[in-house]
Structures are given as structure tokens and as C-alpha cells.
mmCIF file of C-alpha atoms in Angstrom:
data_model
loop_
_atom_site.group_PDB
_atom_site.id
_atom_site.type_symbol
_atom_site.label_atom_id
_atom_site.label_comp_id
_atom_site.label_asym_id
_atom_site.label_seq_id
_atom_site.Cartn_x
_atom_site.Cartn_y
_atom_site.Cartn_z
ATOM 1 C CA UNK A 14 100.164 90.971 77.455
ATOM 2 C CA UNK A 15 102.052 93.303 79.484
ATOM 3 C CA UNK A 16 100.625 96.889 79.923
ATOM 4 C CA UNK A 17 102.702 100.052 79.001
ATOM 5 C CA UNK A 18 102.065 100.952 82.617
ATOM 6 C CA UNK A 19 103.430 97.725 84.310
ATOM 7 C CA UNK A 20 106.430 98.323 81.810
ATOM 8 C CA UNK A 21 106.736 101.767 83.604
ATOM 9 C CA UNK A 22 106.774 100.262 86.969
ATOM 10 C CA UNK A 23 108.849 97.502 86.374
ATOM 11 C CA UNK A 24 111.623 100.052 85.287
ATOM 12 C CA UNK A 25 111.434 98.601 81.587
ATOM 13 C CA UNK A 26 110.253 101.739 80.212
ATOM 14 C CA UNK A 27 110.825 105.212 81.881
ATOM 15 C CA UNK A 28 108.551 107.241 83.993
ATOM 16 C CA UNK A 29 108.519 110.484 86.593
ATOM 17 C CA UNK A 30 107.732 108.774 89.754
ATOM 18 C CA UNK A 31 106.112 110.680 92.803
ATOM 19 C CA UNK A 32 104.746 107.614 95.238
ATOM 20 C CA UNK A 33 105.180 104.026 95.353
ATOM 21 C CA UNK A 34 104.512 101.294 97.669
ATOM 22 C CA UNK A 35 104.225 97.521 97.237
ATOM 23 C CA UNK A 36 100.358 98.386 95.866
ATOM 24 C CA UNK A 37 100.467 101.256 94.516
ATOM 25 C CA UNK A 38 102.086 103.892 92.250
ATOM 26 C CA UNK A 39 101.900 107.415 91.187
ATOM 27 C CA UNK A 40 104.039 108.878 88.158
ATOM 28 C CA UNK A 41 103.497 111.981 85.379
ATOM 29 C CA UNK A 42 101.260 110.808 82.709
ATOM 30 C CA UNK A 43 102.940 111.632 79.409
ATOM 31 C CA UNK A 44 100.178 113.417 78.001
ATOM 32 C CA UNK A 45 98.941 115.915 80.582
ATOM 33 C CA UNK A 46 96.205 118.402 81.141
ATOM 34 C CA UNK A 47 98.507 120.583 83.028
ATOM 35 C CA UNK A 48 102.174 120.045 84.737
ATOM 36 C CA UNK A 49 101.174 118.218 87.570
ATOM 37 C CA UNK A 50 99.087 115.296 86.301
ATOM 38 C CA UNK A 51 99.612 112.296 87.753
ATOM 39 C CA UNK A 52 98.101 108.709 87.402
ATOM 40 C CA UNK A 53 97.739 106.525 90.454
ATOM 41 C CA UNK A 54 97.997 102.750 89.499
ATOM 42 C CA UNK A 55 97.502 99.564 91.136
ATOM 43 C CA UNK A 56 100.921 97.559 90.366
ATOM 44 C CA UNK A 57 98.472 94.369 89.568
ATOM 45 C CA UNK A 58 97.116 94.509 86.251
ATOM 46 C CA UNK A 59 93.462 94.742 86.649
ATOM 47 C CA UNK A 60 92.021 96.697 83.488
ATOM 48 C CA UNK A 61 88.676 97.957 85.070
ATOM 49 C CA UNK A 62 88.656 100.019 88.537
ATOM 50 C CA UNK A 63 84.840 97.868 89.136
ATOM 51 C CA UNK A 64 86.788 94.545 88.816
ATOM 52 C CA UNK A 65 89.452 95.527 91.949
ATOM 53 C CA UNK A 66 89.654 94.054 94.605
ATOM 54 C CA UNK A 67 88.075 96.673 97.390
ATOM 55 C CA UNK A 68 90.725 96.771 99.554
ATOM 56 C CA UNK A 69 93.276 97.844 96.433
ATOM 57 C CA UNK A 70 90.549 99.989 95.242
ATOM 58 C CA UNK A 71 90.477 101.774 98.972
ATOM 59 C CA UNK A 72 94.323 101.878 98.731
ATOM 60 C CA UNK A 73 94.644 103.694 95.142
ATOM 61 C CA UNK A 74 92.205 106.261 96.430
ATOM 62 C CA UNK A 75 94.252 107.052 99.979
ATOM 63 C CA UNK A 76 97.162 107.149 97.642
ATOM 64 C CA UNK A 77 95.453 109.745 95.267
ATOM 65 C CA UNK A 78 94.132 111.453 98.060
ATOM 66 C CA UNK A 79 97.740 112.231 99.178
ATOM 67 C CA UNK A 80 98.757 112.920 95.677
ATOM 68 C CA UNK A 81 95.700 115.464 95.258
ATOM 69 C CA UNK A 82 96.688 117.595 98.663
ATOM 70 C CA UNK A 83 100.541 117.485 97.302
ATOM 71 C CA UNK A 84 99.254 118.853 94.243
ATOM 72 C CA UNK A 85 97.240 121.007 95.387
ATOM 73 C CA UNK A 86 100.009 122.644 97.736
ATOM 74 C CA UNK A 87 102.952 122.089 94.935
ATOM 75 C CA UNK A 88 101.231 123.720 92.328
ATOM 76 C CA UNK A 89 98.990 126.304 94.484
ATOM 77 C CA UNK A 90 95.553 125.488 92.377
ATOM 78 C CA UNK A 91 92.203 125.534 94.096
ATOM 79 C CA UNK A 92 91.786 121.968 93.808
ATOM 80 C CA UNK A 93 93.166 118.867 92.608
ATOM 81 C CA UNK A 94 90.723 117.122 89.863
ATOM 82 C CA UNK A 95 90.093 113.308 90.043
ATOM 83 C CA UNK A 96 89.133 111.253 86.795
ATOM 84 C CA UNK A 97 89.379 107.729 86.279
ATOM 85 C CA UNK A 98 88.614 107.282 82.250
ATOM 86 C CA UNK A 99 90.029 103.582 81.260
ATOM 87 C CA UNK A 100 90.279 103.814 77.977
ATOM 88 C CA UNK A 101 93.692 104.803 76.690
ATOM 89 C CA UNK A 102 95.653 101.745 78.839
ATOM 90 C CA UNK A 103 94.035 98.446 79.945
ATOM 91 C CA UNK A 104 95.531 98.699 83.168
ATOM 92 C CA UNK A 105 93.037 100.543 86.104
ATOM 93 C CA UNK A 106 94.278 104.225 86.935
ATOM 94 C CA UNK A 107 92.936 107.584 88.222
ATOM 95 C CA UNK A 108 93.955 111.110 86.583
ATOM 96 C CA UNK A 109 94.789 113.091 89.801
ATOM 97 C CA UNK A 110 95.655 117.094 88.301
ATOM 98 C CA UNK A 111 95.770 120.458 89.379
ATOM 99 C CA UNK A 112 92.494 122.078 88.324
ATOM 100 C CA UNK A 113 90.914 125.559 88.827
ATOM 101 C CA UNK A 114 88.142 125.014 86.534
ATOM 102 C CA UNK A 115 86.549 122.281 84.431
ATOM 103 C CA UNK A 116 89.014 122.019 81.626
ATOM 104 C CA UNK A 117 91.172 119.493 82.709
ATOM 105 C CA UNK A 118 87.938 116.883 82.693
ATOM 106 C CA UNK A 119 88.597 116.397 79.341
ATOM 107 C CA UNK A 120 91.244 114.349 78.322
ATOM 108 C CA UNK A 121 90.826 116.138 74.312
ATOM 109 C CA UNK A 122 92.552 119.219 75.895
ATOM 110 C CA UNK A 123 95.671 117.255 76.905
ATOM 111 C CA UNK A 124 99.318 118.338 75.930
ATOM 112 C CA UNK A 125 100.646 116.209 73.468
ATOM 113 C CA UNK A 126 104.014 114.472 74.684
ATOM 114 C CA UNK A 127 106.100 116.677 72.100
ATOM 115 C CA UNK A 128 104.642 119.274 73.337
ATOM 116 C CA UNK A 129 105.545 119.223 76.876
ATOM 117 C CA UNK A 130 108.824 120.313 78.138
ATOM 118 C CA UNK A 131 110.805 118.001 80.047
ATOM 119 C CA UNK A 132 112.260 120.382 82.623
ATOM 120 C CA UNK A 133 108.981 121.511 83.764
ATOM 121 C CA UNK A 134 108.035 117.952 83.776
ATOM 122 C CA UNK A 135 110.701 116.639 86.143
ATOM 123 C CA UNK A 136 110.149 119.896 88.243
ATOM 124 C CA UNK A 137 106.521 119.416 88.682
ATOM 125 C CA UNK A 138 107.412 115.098 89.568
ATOM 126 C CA UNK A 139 109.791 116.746 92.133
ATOM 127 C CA UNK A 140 107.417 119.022 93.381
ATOM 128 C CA UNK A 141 104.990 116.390 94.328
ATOM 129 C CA UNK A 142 107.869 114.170 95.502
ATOM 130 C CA UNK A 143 108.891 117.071 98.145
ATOM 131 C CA UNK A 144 105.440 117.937 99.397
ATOM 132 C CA UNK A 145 104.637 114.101 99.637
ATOM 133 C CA UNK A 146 108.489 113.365 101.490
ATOM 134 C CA UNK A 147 109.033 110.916 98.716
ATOM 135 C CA UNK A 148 112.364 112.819 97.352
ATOM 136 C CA UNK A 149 114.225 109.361 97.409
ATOM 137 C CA UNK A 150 112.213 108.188 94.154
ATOM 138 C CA UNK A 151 112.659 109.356 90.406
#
């Protein structure tokens, strides 16, 4: 079966894109701990990080590590907070946000999707976009 996330990148559902390549993407999670929050995802379907290959696995983590320092600038927190969880799509993915203190670790404290508002949600995916030189994506 198809993941909600391969729906995303195939364009079959939508999403708030900030990176993509041929390996890897990087869109707005739906549900985030602040604006900002971004999942990086392998485009193959591989359900559990452990089970990548290594050389994806290296790739995701460049790519997060680029999406972490665009954060970090875009948004002007202290750091950028890295969590890879698993559970709530069967398709591998790391939680990249902006953090200034441990909150954002847990996914409980996460803005439900009717709560967020969509301006500041496309503002924050174009924020990323421009400190990452990715403007031509949406």
C-alpha cells in the first residue's frame, strides 16, 4: 500500500515543499510542534530508518542538515531539533524543527492541523525555501 507520504510526493495529495531531489524530500508536516517543522523523507518507501540503505540514510541526514541551518536562520531559534519517531506513517522520516528548549521532543505537544493557520504555514515553507535557494518549489 501506498504511504500518505509517497502520495505527497507524487503530487496526489498536497504538501508545502522546501527541498527535493531525486532521493530525497523535505515538506511541512501537517501537525507541527512549531511553524517551521519539516520532515525529511526518502522518496523510496522504506518504513524503518535501520532498514535504509546507508548511502540514502547518509543522504536524508545531509538533506536535514541543510534543512536544520535554514531553519535555524529562517526562524532565528537557537537550534534546529532532530527526531526521527516512526510511528505515525510507515514510511522512514526525520522531524527537523526550530527548537529553543525541549518541548518540541514531544510529538503530544503538536498543533493539531485545524489548528494551524495556513498563511503562517506557507510563510514558514517559503522561508526555508529562500534560505535553502529552493524558491522554484511549492
Amino acid at each position: 500500500m501506498t504511504s500518505v507520504f509517497t502520495k505527497i510526493i507524487n503530487g496526489e495529495l498536497p504538501g508545502r515543499f522546501a527541498y527535493r531531489d531525486d532521493k530525497v524530500v523535505a515538506f511541512l508536516t501537517i501537525e507541527p510542534v512549531a511553524y517551521g517543522h519539516t520532515l525529511v523523507v526518502p522518496v523510496e518507501e522504506v518504513d524503518r530508518w535501520t532498514d535504509m540503505d546507508p548511502a540514502l540514510w547518509a543522504h536524508c541526514n545531509e538533506v536535514a542538515q541543510k534543512v536544520g541551518q535554514a531553519i535555524i536562520e529562517s526562524f532565528g531559534s537557537p537550534r534546529a531539533g532532530y527526531l526521527i519517531a516512526g510511528f505515525e506513517v510507515p514510511h522512514a522520516h526525520i522531524h527537523v524543527f526550530p527548537a529553543s528548549d525541549m518541548s518540541g521532543y514531544s510529538l503530544a505537544n503538536v498543533m493539531k492541523m485545524d489548528e494551524t493557520d495556513p498563511e503562517k504555514m506557507d510563510e514558514a515553507a517559503e522561508k526555508i525555501r529562500v534560505a535553502l535557494g529552493t524558491t522554484d518549489l511549492k
